[in-house]
Amino acid sequence: MRILITGGAGFLGSHLCDKLSSQGHDLICLDNFFTGRKQNIAHLLGTPRFELARHDVIDPFKFEVDQIYNLACPASPPHYQYNPIKTVKTSVMGAINCLGLAKRVKARVFQASTSEVYGDPTVHPQPESYWGNVNPIGRRSCYDEGKRCAETLFFDYHRENKVDIRIVRIFNTYGPRMNPDDGRVVSNFIVQALRGEDLTVYGDGQQTRSFCYVDDLIDGFVRLMNQTATVGPVNLGNPGEFTMLQLAELVLQQVGGKSKIIHQALPADDPRQRRPDITLAKKHLGGWEPRVPLEEGLKHTIAYFKTQV
Ligand code: NAD
Ligand code: UDP
């Protein structure tokens, strides 16, 4: 197949390019390099079935493709809050441009949505049927509401124009190729520990997240895209739930060194807890479930960051 991956030079996008490339597909990676890096896809450049397009998803594009994976959007809070209006445009206009193209060329189109659509959840763990608890006017809203609007657009194109859609709601995912300056918690803690700096736990560190290793997530992406039982949304993530203090301690155990844990202010609207209900994914994605426990995934990720910092 010919496949377009927007945001293909980012953390998740580059792993998706690897997976699809290993399956023999022709790939077009579209990226504006806001948070993505050429080094993530350097090994694919110059191979016969891989093309790179430096382009912004908010501007229309045309490619004759069979499938589109729409991943373009900064994912880390410091990066998506850097230019919040651009973040909304990326989510909303990026979705419209992908859906318009999918409609024209009859491609199947996949949206990388997020557990952020659940906001600070009042239901725990979160099933896809939960509508969420999102502040529409806060610092995180450009991302949360942008992604929620993208889901709306996907369903409206599906209902009105019969566009063949798939939507995944991704819970916190980590692994090699995260940008050392990304600002998300796993990369922050590992980079801080490797540099001998103190680990910055925001707030009391009792807030929880569920961390999925990148290989498990990408396997779920491709399964979701290529099945016909559901268009989604489907949660993908690892149901193991950890407090940020537990994560900091795990990282310190594995990296060693003299770093201590220090506390800094909790960002506004920081969700208190998050854990995916993955019943739907297990049912529709051929028994998919995460295989890599946090301890093992951290080992691979730390090994990667040792080459970067
Ligand atoms: P990332 O920041 O590493 O990757 C995003 C990619 O999109 C980068 O290559 C960036 O340069 C590109 N991009 C950003 N704005 C663009 C634009 N306007 N035009 C073209 N390219 C643009 O983040 P990631 O973790 O790889 O996330 C990929 C996708 O998955 C995002 O849509 C994100 O919202 C979603 N997601 C990720 C997680 C996670 O835990 N990693 C969780 C939920 C959702
Ligand atoms: N966090 C932290 N220290 C950091 C970065 C993040 O304690 O250096 C916390 C953050 O406040 C949040 C959790 O870790 O509670 C996950 O943050 P991240 O930015 O990775 O993703 P989120 O799930 O909030 O989008």
Coordinates of C-alpha atoms and ligand atoms in Angstrom, one line a residue:
M1 CA 0.0 0.0 0.0
R2 CA 0.9 3.7 -0.3
I3 CA 0.7 5.2 3.1
L4 CA 0.9 8.9 4.3
I5 CA 2.1 9.5 7.9
T6 CA 1.8 13.0 9.1
G7 CA 4.1 13.8 12.0
G8 CA 6.2 10.9 10.8
A9 CA 9.5 12.4 12.0
G10 CA 8.3 12.5 15.6
F11 CA 8.6 10.0 18.4
L12 CA 5.6 7.8 17.6
G13 CA 5.6 8.6 13.9
S14 CA 9.1 7.4 13.3
H15 CA 8.4 4.1 15.0
L16 CA 5.3 3.8 12.9
C17 CA 7.4 4.5 9.7
D18 CA 9.8 1.7 10.8
K19 CA 6.9 -0.8 11.3
L20 CA 5.2 0.0 8.0
S21 CA 8.4 0.1 6.1
S22 CA 9.3 -3.4 7.5
Q23 CA 6.0 -4.6 6.1
G24 CA 7.0 -3.4 2.6
H25 CA 4.7 -0.4 2.2
D26 CA 5.5 2.8 0.2
L27 CA 5.7 5.6 2.7
I28 CA 5.3 9.4 2.6
C29 CA 6.4 11.0 5.8
L30 CA 5.0 14.6 6.1
D31 CA 6.4 16.7 8.9
N32 CA 7.2 20.4 9.6
F33 CA 9.9 19.4 12.2
F34 CA 8.4 21.5 15.0
T35 CA 9.1 18.7 17.5
G36 CA 10.2 16.0 15.2
R37 CA 13.8 15.3 14.2
K38 CA 15.5 14.2 11.0
Q39 CA 17.7 11.8 13.0
N40 CA 14.5 9.8 13.9
I41 CA 14.1 8.8 10.2
A42 CA 17.6 9.2 8.9
H43 CA 18.0 5.5 8.5
L44 CA 14.9 5.5 6.1
L45 CA 16.0 8.5 4.0
G46 CA 17.5 7.2 0.7
T47 CA 15.7 3.9 0.9
P48 CA 13.5 3.3 -2.2
R49 CA 10.1 3.1 -0.6
F50 CA 10.4 6.2 1.7
E51 CA 9.8 9.8 0.8
L52 CA 10.0 12.9 3.1
A53 CA 7.8 15.9 2.6
R54 CA 8.6 19.0 4.7
H55 CA 5.1 20.5 5.0
D56 CA 2.7 21.9 7.5
V57 CA -0.6 20.0 8.0
I58 CA -2.5 23.2 8.3
D59 CA -1.8 23.8 4.6
P60 CA -3.7 21.5 2.2
F61 CA -1.7 18.6 0.5
K62 CA -2.5 16.0 -2.1
F63 CA -1.0 12.5 -2.3
E64 CA -2.4 9.4 -4.0
V65 CA -2.4 7.1 -1.0
D66 CA -4.4 4.1 0.3
Q67 CA -4.0 5.0 4.0
I68 CA -3.3 8.1 6.1
Y69 CA -2.1 8.1 9.7
N70 CA -2.6 11.6 11.1
L71 CA -0.1 12.0 14.0
A72 CA 1.0 15.6 13.3
C73 CA 0.7 17.6 16.6
P74 CA 3.0 18.5 19.4
A75 CA 2.2 16.1 22.3
S76 CA 4.2 17.5 25.2
P77 CA 2.5 20.2 27.4
P78 CA 5.4 22.7 27.1
H79 CA 5.5 22.3 23.3
Y80 CA 1.8 22.4 22.7
Q81 CA 1.4 25.4 25.0
Y82 CA 4.3 27.3 23.3
N83 CA 1.9 28.5 20.6
P84 CA -1.6 27.4 21.7
I85 CA -3.4 28.9 18.7
K86 CA -1.1 27.0 16.3
T87 CA -1.8 23.8 18.3
V88 CA -5.6 24.3 17.7
K89 CA -5.0 24.9 14.0
T90 CA -2.7 21.9 13.7
S91 CA -5.4 19.6 15.3
V92 CA -8.4 21.1 13.6
M93 CA -7.1 22.1 10.1
G94 CA -4.8 19.1 10.1
A95 CA -7.8 16.8 10.6
I96 CA -9.8 18.7 7.9
N97 CA -7.0 18.4 5.4
C98 CA -6.4 14.7 6.1
L99 CA -10.2 14.0 5.9
G100 CA -10.6 16.0 2.7
L101 CA -7.7 14.1 1.1
A102 CA -9.1 10.7 2.4
K103 CA -12.5 11.6 0.9
R104 CA -11.0 12.6 -2.5
V105 CA -8.7 9.6 -2.9
K106 CA -10.9 7.1 -0.9
A107 CA -8.2 6.4 1.6
R108 CA -8.7 5.0 5.1
V109 CA -7.7 7.7 7.6
F110 CA -6.5 7.2 11.2
Q111 CA -6.5 9.9 13.9
A112 CA -4.0 9.9 16.8
S113 CA -6.3 11.1 19.5
T114 CA -5.5 11.1 23.2
S115 CA -6.5 10.2 26.7
E116 CA -6.6 14.0 27.2
V117 CA -10.1 14.0 25.8
Y118 CA -11.1 12.6 29.2
G119 CA -9.5 15.7 30.9
D120 CA -9.3 15.3 34.7
P121 CA -11.5 12.1 34.8
T122 CA -14.3 11.5 37.3
V123 CA -14.6 7.9 36.0
H124 CA -11.7 5.5 36.7
P125 CA -10.4 3.7 34.7
Q126 CA -11.6 5.5 31.6
P127 CA -13.7 3.6 29.0
E128 CA -14.3 5.0 25.6
S129 CA -17.9 5.7 26.5
Y130 CA -16.9 8.3 29.1
W131 CA -17.4 11.8 27.8
G132 CA -14.7 13.4 29.9
N133 CA -14.2 16.3 32.2
V134 CA -12.3 19.0 30.2
N135 CA -11.7 22.6 31.0
P136 CA -12.5 24.5 27.8
I137 CA -10.6 27.6 28.6
G138 CA -7.4 26.5 30.4
R139 CA -3.8 26.1 29.4
R140 CA -4.3 22.5 28.3
S141 CA -7.4 23.3 26.3
C142 CA -5.7 24.1 23.0
Y143 CA -4.6 20.5 23.0
D144 CA -7.5 18.8 24.7
E145 CA -10.2 20.6 22.8
G146 CA -8.3 20.6 19.5
K147 CA -8.2 16.8 19.7
R148 CA -11.8 16.6 20.7
C149 CA -12.8 18.7 17.8
A150 CA -10.7 16.5 15.5
E151 CA -12.6 13.5 16.7
T152 CA -15.9 15.4 16.0
L153 CA -14.7 16.1 12.4
F154 CA -13.7 12.5 11.9
F155 CA -17.2 11.3 12.9
D156 CA -18.9 14.0 10.8
Y157 CA -16.9 13.1 7.7
H158 CA -17.6 9.4 8.4
R159 CA -21.4 10.0 8.8
E160 CA -21.8 12.7 6.1
N161 CA -19.3 11.5 3.5
K162 CA -18.7 7.9 4.3
V163 CA -15.0 8.5 4.9
D164 CA -13.4 5.3 6.3
I165 CA -12.0 6.4 9.7
R166 CA -10.2 4.9 12.6
I167 CA -9.6 6.8 15.9
V168 CA -7.2 5.8 18.7
R169 CA -7.1 7.4 22.1
I170 CA -3.5 7.1 23.2
F171 CA -2.5 7.0 26.8
N172 CA 1.0 8.1 27.9
T173 CA 3.6 6.3 25.8
Y174 CA 7.3 6.4 26.1
G175 CA 10.4 4.9 24.6
P176 CA 13.5 5.6 22.5
R177 CA 13.5 8.6 20.2
M178 CA 11.6 10.8 22.6
N179 CA 13.3 14.2 22.3
P180 CA 15.6 14.9 25.3
D181 CA 14.0 18.3 25.5
D182 CA 10.4 17.0 25.1
G183 CA 9.4 18.0 28.6
R184 CA 7.2 14.9 29.3
V185 CA 7.7 13.1 32.5
V186 CA 9.5 9.9 31.4
S187 CA 12.1 11.7 29.3
N188 CA 12.5 14.5 31.9
F189 CA 13.3 12.1 34.7
I190 CA 15.7 9.9 32.7
V191 CA 17.6 12.9 31.3
Q192 CA 17.8 14.5 34.7
A193 CA 19.0 11.3 36.3
L194 CA 21.6 10.7 33.6
R195 CA 22.9 14.3 34.0
G196 CA 23.1 13.9 37.8
E197 CA 20.4 16.6 38.2
D198 CA 17.5 16.4 40.7
L199 CA 14.3 14.8 39.4
T200 CA 11.5 17.4 39.3
V201 CA 8.3 15.9 40.6
Y202 CA 5.4 18.4 40.1
G203 CA 3.1 18.8 43.0
D204 CA 3.1 16.0 45.7
G205 CA 3.8 13.3 43.0
Q206 CA 0.6 11.4 44.0
Q207 CA -1.0 12.0 40.6
T208 CA -1.0 8.8 38.5
R209 CA -0.4 7.9 34.8
S210 CA -0.3 4.6 32.9
F211 CA 2.8 4.2 30.8
C212 CA 2.8 2.2 27.5
Y213 CA 6.0 1.1 25.8
V214 CA 6.2 2.4 22.2
D215 CA 6.4 -1.0 20.5
D216 CA 3.2 -2.2 22.1
L217 CA 1.4 1.0 21.0
I218 CA 2.6 0.8 17.4
D219 CA 1.4 -2.8 17.2
G220 CA -2.0 -1.6 18.3
F221 CA -2.0 1.2 15.7
V222 CA -1.5 -1.1 12.8
R223 CA -4.0 -3.7 14.1
L224 CA -6.6 -1.0 14.6
M225 CA -6.0 0.5 11.1
N226 CA -6.3 -2.9 9.4
Q227 CA -9.4 -4.4 11.0
T228 CA -13.0 -3.6 10.1
A229 CA -14.9 -4.5 13.4
T230 CA -14.7 -0.9 14.7
V231 CA -13.9 2.6 13.6
G232 CA -13.2 3.5 17.2
P233 CA -12.5 5.4 19.3
V234 CA -10.4 2.7 20.9
N235 CA -8.2 3.3 23.9
L236 CA -4.6 2.1 23.6
G237 CA -2.3 2.1 26.6
N238 CA -0.9 0.0 29.4
P239 CA -3.3 -0.3 32.4
G240 CA -0.4 -0.4 34.9
E241 CA -0.9 2.7 37.0
F242 CA 2.0 4.5 38.8
T243 CA 2.3 7.7 40.8
M244 CA 4.9 10.2 39.6
L245 CA 6.9 9.5 42.8
Q246 CA 6.9 5.8 42.0
L247 CA 8.1 6.6 38.5
A248 CA 10.9 8.8 39.8
E249 CA 12.0 6.1 42.2
L250 CA 12.1 3.5 39.4
V251 CA 14.2 5.7 37.2
L252 CA 16.6 6.5 40.1
Q253 CA 17.0 2.7 40.9
Q254 CA 17.8 2.0 37.2
V255 CA 20.1 4.9 36.5
G256 CA 21.8 5.1 39.9
G257 CA 23.9 8.2 40.7
K258 CA 23.3 11.0 43.2
S259 CA 20.2 12.7 42.0
K260 CA 17.5 13.5 44.5
I261 CA 13.7 14.0 44.1
I262 CA 12.6 17.6 44.4
H263 CA 9.1 19.0 44.2
Q264 CA 8.0 21.9 41.9
A265 CA 4.7 23.6 41.4
L266 CA 1.9 21.4 39.8
P267 CA 0.9 22.8 36.4
A268 CA -2.7 24.1 36.1
D269 CA -5.4 21.5 35.3
D270 CA -2.9 18.6 35.7
P271 CA -5.1 15.4 35.7
R272 CA -5.0 13.6 39.0
Q273 CA -5.3 10.1 37.6
R274 CA -5.3 8.2 34.4
R275 CA -5.7 4.6 33.4
P276 CA -7.1 3.1 30.3
D277 CA -9.9 0.5 30.2
I278 CA -8.6 -1.6 27.3
T279 CA -11.5 -4.0 27.0
L280 CA -12.5 -2.8 23.5
A281 CA -8.9 -3.0 22.2
K282 CA -8.6 -6.6 23.5
K283 CA -11.9 -7.5 21.9
H284 CA -11.4 -6.0 18.4
L285 CA -7.7 -6.0 17.9
G286 CA -7.0 -9.8 17.9
G287 CA -6.3 -10.0 21.6
W288 CA -4.0 -7.0 21.6
E289 CA -2.6 -6.1 25.0
P290 CA 0.6 -4.5 26.2
R291 CA 3.5 -6.9 26.7
V292 CA 6.4 -4.7 27.9
P293 CA 6.3 -3.9 31.6
L294 CA 7.4 -0.5 32.8
E295 CA 10.7 -1.7 34.3
E296 CA 11.7 -3.3 31.0
G297 CA 10.6 -0.4 28.8
L298 CA 12.5 2.0 31.0
K299 CA 15.7 -0.1 30.5
H300 CA 15.4 0.3 26.7
T301 CA 14.6 4.0 27.0
I302 CA 17.5 4.7 29.4
A303 CA 19.9 2.9 27.0
Y304 CA 18.7 5.2 24.2
F305 CA 19.1 8.4 26.3
K306 CA 22.6 7.3 27.3
T307 CA 23.5 7.9 23.6
Q308 CA 21.8 11.3 23.5
V309 CA 22.8 13.2 26.7
Ligands
NAD1 P1 6.1 14.3 18.8 O1 6.0 15.7 19.3 O2 7.3 13.6 19.0 O3 5.6 14.2 17.3 C1 4.7 15.0 16.7 C2 5.2 15.2 15.3 O4 4.3 16.1 14.6 C3 6.6 15.9 15.2 O5 7.4 15.2 14.2 C4 6.2 17.3 14.8 O6 7.3 18.0 14.1 C5 5.0 17.1 13.9 N1 4.2 18.3 13.8 C6 3.7 19.1 14.7 N2 3.0 20.1 14.2 C7 2.9 19.9 12.9 C8 2.3 20.6 11.8 N3 1.6 21.7 12.0 N4 2.5 20.1 10.5 C9 3.3 19.0 10.3 N5 3.9 18.3 11.3 C10 3.7 18.7 12.6 O7 4.9 13.6 19.7 P2 4.5 12.0 19.7 O8 4.5 11.6 21.1 O9 5.2 11.3 18.6 O10 2.9 12.2 19.3 C11 2.4 11.8 18.0 C12 0.9 12.0 18.0 O11 0.3 11.1 19.0 C13 0.4 13.4 18.4 O12 -0.7 13.7 17.6 C14 0.0 13.3 19.8 O13 -1.0 14.2 20.1 C15 -0.5 11.8 19.9 N6 -0.4 11.3 21.3 C16 0.8 10.9 21.8 C17 0.9 10.5 23.1 C18 2.2 10.0 23.7 O14 2.1 9.6 24.9 N7 3.3 9.9 23.1 C19 -0.3 10.4 23.9 C20 -1.5 10.9 23.3 C21 -1.5 11.3 22.0
UDP2 N1 5.5 15.7 35.6 C1 6.4 15.8 36.6 N2 7.7 16.2 36.4 C2 8.1 16.5 35.1 C3 7.2 16.4 34.1 C4 5.9 16.0 34.3 O1 6.1 15.4 37.8 O2 9.3 16.9 35.0 C5 4.2 15.2 35.9 C6 3.1 16.1 35.3 O3 2.7 17.1 36.2 C7 1.9 15.1 35.1 C8 2.7 13.8 34.8 O4 4.0 14.0 35.2 O5 1.2 14.9 36.3 C9 2.7 13.5 33.3 O6 3.1 14.6 32.6 P1 3.4 14.6 31.1 O7 3.8 16.0 30.7 O8 4.4 13.5 30.8 O9 2.0 14.2 30.4 P2 0.5 14.5 30.6 O10 -0.1 13.1 30.9 O11 0.3 15.4 31.8 O12 0.0 15.1 29.3

